[in-house]
Short mmCIF file of C-alpha atoms in Angstrom, two decimals:
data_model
loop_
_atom_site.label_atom_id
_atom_site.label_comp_id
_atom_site.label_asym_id
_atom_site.label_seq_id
_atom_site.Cartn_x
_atom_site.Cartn_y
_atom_site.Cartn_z
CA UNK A 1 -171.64 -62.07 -13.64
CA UNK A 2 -173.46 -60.40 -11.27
CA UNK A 3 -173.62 -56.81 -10.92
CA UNK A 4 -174.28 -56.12 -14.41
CA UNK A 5 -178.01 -56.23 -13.46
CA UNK A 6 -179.62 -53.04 -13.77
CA UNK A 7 -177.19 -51.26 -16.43
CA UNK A 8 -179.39 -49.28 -18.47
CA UNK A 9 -183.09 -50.60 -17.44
CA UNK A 10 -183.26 -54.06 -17.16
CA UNK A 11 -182.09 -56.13 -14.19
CA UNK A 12 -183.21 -56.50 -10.54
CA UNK A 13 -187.29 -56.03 -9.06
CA UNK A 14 -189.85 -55.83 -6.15
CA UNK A 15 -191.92 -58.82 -6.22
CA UNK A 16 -195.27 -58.65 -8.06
CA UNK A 17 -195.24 -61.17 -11.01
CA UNK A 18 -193.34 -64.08 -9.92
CA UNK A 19 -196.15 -66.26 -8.25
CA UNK A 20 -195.59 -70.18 -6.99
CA UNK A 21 -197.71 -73.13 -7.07
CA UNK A 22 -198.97 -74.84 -10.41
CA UNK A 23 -197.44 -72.88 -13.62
CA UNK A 24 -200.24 -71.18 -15.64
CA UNK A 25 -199.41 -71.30 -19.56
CA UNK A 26 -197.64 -75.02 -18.89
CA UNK A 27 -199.36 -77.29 -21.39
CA UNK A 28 -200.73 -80.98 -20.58
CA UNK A 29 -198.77 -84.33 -19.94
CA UNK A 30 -196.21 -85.75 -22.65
CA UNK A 31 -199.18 -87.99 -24.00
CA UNK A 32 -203.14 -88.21 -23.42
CA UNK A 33 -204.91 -91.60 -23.37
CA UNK A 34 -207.62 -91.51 -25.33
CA UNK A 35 -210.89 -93.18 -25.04
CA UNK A 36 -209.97 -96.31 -27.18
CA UNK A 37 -207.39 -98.28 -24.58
CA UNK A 38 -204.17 -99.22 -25.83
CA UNK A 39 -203.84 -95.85 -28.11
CA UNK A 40 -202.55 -92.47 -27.39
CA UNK A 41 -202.17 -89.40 -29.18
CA UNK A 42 -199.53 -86.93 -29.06
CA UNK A 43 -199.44 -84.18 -26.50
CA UNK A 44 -199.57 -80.52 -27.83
CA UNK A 45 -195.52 -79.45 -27.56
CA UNK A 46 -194.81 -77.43 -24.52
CA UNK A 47 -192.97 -74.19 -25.23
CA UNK A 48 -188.76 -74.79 -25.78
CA UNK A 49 -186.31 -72.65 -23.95
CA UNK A 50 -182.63 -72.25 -24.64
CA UNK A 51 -181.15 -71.11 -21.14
CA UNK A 52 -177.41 -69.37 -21.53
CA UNK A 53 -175.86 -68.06 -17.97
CA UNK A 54 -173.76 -65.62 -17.25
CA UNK A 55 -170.04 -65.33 -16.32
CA UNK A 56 -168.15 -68.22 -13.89
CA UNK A 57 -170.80 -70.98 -14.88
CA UNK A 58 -172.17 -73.08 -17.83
CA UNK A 59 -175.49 -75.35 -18.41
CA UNK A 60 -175.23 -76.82 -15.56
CA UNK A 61 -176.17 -74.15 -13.91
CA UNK A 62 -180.14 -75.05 -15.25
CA UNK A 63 -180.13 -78.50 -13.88
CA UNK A 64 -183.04 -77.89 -11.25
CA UNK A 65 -184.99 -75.31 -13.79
CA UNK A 66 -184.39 -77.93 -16.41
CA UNK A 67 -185.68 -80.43 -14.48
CA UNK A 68 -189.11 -78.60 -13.71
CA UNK A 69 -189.89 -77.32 -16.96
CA UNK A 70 -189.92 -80.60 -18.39
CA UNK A 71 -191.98 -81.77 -15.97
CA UNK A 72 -195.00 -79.72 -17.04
CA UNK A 73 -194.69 -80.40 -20.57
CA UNK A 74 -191.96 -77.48 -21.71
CA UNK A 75 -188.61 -78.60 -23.13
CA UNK A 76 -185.49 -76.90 -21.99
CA UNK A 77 -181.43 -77.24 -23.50
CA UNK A 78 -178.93 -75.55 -21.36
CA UNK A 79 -175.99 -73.87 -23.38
CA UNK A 80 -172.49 -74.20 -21.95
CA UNK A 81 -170.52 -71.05 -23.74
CA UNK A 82 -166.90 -71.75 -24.87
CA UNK A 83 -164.46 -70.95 -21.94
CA UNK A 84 -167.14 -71.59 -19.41
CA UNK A 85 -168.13 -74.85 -17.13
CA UNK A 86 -167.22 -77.91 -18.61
CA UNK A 87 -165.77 -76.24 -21.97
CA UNK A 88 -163.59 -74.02 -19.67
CA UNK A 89 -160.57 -76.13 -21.11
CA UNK A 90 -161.72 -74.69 -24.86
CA UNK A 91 -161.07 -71.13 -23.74
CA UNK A 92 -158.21 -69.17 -24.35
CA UNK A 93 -156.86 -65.39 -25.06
CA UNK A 94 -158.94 -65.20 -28.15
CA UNK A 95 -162.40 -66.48 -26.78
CA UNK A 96 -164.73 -63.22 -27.01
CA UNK A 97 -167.83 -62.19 -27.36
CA UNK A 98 -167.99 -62.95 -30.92
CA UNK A 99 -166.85 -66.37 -29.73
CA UNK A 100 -170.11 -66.66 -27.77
CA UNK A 101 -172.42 -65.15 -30.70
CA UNK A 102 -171.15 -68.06 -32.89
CA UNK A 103 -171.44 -70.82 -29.90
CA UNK A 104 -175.42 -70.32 -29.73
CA UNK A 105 -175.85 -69.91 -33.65
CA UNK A 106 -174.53 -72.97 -33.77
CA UNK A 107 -176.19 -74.63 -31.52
CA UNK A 108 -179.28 -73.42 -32.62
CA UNK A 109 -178.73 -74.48 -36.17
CA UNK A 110 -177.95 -78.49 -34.79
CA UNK A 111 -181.05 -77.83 -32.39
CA UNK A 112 -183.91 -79.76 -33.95
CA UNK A 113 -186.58 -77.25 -32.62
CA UNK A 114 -188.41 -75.09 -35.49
CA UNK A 115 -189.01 -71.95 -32.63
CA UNK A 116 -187.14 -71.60 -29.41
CA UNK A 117 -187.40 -68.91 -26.46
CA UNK A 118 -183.79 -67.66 -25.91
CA UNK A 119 -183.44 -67.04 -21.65
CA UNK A 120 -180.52 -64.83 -21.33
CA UNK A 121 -179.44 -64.39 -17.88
CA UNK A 122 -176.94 -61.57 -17.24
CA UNK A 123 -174.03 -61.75 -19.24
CA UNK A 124 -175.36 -64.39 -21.51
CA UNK A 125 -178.01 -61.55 -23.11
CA UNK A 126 -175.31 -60.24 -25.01
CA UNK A 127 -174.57 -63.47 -26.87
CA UNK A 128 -178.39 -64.17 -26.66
CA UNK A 129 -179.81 -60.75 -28.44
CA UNK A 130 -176.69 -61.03 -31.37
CA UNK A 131 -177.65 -64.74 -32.31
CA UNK A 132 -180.96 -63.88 -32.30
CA UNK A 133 -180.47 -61.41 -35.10
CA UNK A 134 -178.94 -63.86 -36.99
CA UNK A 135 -181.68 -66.56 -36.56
CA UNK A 136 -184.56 -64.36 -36.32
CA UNK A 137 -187.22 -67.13 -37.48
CA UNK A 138 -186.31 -69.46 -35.01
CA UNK A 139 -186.80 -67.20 -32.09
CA UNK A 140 -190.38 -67.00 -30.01
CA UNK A 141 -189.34 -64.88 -27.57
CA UNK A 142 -186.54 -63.14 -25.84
CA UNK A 143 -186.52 -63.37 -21.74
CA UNK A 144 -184.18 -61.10 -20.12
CA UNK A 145 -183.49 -62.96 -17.12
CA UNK A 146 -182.12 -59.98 -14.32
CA UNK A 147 -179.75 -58.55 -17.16
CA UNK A 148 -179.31 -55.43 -18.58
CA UNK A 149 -180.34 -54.28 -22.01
CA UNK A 150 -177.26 -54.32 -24.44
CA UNK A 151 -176.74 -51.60 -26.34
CA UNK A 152 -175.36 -51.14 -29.90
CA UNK A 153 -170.77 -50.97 -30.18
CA UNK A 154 -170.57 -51.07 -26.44
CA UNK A 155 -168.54 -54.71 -24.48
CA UNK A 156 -170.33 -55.48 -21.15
CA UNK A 157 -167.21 -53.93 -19.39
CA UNK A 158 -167.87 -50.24 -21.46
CA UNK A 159 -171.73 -50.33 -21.03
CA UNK A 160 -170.90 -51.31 -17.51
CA UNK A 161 -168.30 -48.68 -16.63
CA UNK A 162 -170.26 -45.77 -18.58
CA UNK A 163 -173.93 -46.83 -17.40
CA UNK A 164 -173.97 -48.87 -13.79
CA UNK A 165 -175.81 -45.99 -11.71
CA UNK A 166 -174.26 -48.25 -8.57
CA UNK A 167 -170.74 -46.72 -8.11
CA UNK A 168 -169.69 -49.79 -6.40
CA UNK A 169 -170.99 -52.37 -8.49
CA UNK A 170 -169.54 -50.13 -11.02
CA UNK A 171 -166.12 -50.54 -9.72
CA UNK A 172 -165.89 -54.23 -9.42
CA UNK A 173 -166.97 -54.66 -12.68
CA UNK A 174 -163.79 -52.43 -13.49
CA UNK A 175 -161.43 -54.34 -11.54
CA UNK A 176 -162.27 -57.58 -13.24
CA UNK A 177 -160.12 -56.77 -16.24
CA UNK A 178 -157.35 -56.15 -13.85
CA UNK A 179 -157.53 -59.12 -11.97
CA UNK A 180 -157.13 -61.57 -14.93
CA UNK A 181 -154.92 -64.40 -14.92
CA UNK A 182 -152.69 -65.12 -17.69
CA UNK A 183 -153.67 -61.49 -19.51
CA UNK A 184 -157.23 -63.30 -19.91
CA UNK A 185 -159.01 -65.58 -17.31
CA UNK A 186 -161.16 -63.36 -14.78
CA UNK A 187 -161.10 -65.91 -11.76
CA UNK A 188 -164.28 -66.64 -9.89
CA UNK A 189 -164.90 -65.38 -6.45
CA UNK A 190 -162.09 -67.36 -3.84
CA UNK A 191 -164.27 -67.96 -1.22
CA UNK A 192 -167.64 -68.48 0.07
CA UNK A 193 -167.66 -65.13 1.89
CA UNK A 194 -166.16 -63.38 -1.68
CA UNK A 195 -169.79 -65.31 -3.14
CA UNK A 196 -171.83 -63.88 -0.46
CA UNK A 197 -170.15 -60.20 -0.24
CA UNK A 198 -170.23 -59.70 -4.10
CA UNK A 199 -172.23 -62.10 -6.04
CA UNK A 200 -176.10 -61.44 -4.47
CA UNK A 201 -176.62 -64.75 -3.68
CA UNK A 202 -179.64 -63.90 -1.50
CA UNK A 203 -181.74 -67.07 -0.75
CA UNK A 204 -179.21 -69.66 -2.27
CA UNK A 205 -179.04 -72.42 0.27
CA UNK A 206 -175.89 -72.80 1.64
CA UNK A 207 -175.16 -76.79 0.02
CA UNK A 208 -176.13 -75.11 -3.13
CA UNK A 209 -173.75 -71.77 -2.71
CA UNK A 210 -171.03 -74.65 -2.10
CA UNK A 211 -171.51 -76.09 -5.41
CA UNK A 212 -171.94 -72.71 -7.48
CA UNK A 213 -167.98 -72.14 -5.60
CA UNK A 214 -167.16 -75.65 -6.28
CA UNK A 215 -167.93 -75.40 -10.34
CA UNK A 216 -167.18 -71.59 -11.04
CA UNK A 217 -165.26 -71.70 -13.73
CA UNK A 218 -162.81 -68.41 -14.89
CA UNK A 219 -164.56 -65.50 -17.47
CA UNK A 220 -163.00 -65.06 -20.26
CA UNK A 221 -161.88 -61.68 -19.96
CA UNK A 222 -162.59 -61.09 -24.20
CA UNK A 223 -166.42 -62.19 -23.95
CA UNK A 224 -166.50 -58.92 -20.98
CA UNK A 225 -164.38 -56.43 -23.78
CA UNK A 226 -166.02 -57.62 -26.75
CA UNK A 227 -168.04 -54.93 -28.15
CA UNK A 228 -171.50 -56.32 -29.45
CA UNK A 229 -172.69 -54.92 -32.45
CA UNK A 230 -176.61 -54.88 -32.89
CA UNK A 231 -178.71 -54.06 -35.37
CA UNK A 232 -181.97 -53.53 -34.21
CA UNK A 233 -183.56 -56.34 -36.16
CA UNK A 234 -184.43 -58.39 -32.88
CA UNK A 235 -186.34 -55.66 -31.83
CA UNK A 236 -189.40 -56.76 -32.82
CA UNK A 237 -189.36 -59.70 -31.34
CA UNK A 238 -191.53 -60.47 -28.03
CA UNK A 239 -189.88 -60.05 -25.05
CA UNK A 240 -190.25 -60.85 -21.33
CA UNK A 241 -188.01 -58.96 -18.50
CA UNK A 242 -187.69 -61.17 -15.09
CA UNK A 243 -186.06 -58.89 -12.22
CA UNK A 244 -184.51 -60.10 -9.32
CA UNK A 245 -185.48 -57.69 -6.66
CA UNK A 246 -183.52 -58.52 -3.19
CA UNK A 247 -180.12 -56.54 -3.68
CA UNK A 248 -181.30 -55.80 -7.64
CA UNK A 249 -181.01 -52.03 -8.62
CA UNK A 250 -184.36 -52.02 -10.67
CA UNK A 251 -187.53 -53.17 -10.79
CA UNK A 252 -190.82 -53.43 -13.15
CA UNK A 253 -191.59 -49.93 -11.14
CA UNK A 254 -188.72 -48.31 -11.73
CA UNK A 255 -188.64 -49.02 -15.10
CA UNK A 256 -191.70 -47.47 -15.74
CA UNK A 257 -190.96 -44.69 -14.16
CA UNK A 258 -187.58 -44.68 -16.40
CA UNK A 259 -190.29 -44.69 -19.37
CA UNK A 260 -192.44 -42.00 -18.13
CA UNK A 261 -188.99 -39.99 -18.03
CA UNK A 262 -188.81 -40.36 -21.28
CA UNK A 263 -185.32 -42.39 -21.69
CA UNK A 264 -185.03 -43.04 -25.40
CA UNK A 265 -183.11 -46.38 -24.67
CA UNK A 266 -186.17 -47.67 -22.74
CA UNK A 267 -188.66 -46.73 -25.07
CA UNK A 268 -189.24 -49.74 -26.65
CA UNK A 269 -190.10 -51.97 -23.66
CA UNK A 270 -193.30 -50.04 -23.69
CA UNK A 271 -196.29 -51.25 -24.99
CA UNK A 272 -198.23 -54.68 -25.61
CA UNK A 273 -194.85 -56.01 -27.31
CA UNK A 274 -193.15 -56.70 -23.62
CA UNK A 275 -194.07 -58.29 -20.56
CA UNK A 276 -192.47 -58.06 -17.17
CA UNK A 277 -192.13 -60.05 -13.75
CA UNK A 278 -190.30 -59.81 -10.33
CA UNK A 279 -189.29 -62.07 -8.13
CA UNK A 280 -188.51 -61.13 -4.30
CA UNK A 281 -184.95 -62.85 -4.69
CA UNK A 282 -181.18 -62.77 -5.04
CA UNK A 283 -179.34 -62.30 -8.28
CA UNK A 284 -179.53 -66.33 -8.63
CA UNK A 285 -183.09 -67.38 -8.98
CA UNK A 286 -182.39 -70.95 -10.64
CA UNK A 287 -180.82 -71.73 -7.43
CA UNK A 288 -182.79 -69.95 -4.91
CA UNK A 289 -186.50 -70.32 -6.25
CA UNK A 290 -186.64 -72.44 -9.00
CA UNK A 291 -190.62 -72.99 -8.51
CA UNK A 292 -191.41 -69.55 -8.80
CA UNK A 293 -188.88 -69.29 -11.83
CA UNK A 294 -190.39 -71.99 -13.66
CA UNK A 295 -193.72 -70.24 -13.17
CA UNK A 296 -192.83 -67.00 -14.45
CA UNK A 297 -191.05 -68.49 -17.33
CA UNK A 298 -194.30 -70.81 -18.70
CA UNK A 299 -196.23 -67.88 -17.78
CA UNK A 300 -193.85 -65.83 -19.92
CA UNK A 301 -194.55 -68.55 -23.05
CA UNK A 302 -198.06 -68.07 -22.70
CA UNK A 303 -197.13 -64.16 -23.19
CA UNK A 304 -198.38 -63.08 -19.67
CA UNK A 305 -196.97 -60.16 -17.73
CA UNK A 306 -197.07 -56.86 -16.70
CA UNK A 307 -197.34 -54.08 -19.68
CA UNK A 308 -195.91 -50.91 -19.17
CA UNK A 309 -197.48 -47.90 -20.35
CA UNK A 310 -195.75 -45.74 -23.01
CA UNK A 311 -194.90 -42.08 -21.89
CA UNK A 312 -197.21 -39.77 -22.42
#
């Protein structure tokens, strides 16, 4: 679901927190040998993240994040949302938002994981922040992975069409609703050139664009007109914001600056409570830099990132 990045503060950077090489905050190997030969003791768990994409994909989407986290000692489960990748067939006219709420509350609740740190990447924040208020103890940390900050009784489509400062982005978004098929599939981008003239996929290799066109699966059109209704109560949780900053509307900078203008809806990401990272890349990064993602993701565990400062 790209261009929803930026509505309202959070989605899309200039690169100054994203960083490659060995991940800081990773913990050790999956077991340490001990002096006495022939015994080991158990490794210290690695942090657990529960990744949920946006619109046209599903978990498989993760498969190369997945597969690095693990590697230095985190754990990672991929969410497929009803209506989307290989559940597209599950989908129908009444598949909404709610719909998606009640898909990661459940998985959750059959995850055997006491605390988890919920990755929402663009659309899938909206589904991520509303479970979260229902399972508040079993949340570490929300990541706001190039998305925008939901906002209490508005769908993605309304916060969209009344906030997106891009008039453009603002008008595809719009249009989306009118192309659905059967009064409630939003089809994927056609081509490979509709991919690379709407979606931002700056820095996705081309054999990898392929497969994102070969696997894009329909939106349901309810989960985009779905209004999401929030309480607050996940505000206190910790949170990390990762912007994407080639093509992205927003970065750590201009959010700050959005604080310092003293935007009550931004308020909050002020102060020792969130941290924030860019990366110099396309609206995609688990397919264009998955290193660097992985990085800023264990770094995000280990509660690094940049603070802003509250207005004055």
């Amino acid at each position: 679901m790209t261009g929803m990045t930026g509505t309202n503060g959070m989605g899309g950077t200039t690169g100054t927190g994203g960083g490659g090489g060995a991940a800081p905050g990773a913990t050790g190997p999956v077991a340490e040998t001990v002096e006495r030969p022939g015994e080991t003791r158990p490794a210290a768990r690695g942090p657990v993240f529960v990744l949920v994409s946006g619109g046209y994909t599903g978990g498989w989407l993760w498969r190369e994040l997945v597969a690095r986290l693990r590697a230095f000692g985190a754990e990672a489960y991929p969410v497929t949302l009803t209506g989307t990748g290989d559940r597209r067939h599950l989908g129908g006219p009444e598949t909404t938002g709610a719909t998606h709420v009640e898909d990661l509350v459940r998985f959750l609740d059959h995850l055997d994981e006491p605390e988890v740190i919920l990755v929402g990447y663009c659309y899938g924040v909206y589904p991520v922040l509303a479970a979260a208020e229902r399972r508040l103890e079993r949340v570490a940390r929300i990541v706001y992975l190039d998305a925008p900050m939901p906002l209490d009784g508005y769908s993605p489509l309304g916060q969209a069409t009344a906030m997106m400062p891009d008039a453009d982005t603002r008008a595809r978004m719009v249009a989306q609703a009118e192309r659905a098929e059967d009064g409630w599939r939003v089809p994927a981008p056609a081509t490979l050139d509709e991919w690379r003239a709407a979606a931002n996929v700056a820095g996705v290799p081309d054999a990898t664009l392929e497969r994102l066109h070969r696997l894009a699966s329909p939106q349901p059109l309810g989960a985009l007109t779905h209004p999401f209704h929030l309480t607050g109560a996940a505000d206190a949780l910790p949170l990390t914001g990762i912007f994407c900053t080639v093509g992205g509307m927003i970065d750590t900078a201009g959010l700050q600056e959005l604080v310092n203008s003293g935007e009550p809806a931004v308020q909050r990401m002020a102060g020792p409570r969130a941290g924030f990272f860019d990366i110099a890349t396309g609206h995609w990064p688990m397919l264009s830099t998955p290193d660097e993602l992985t990085d800023v993701l264990l770094r995000a565990a280990a509660d690094e990132g940049h603070r802003l400062t509250p207005a004055a």
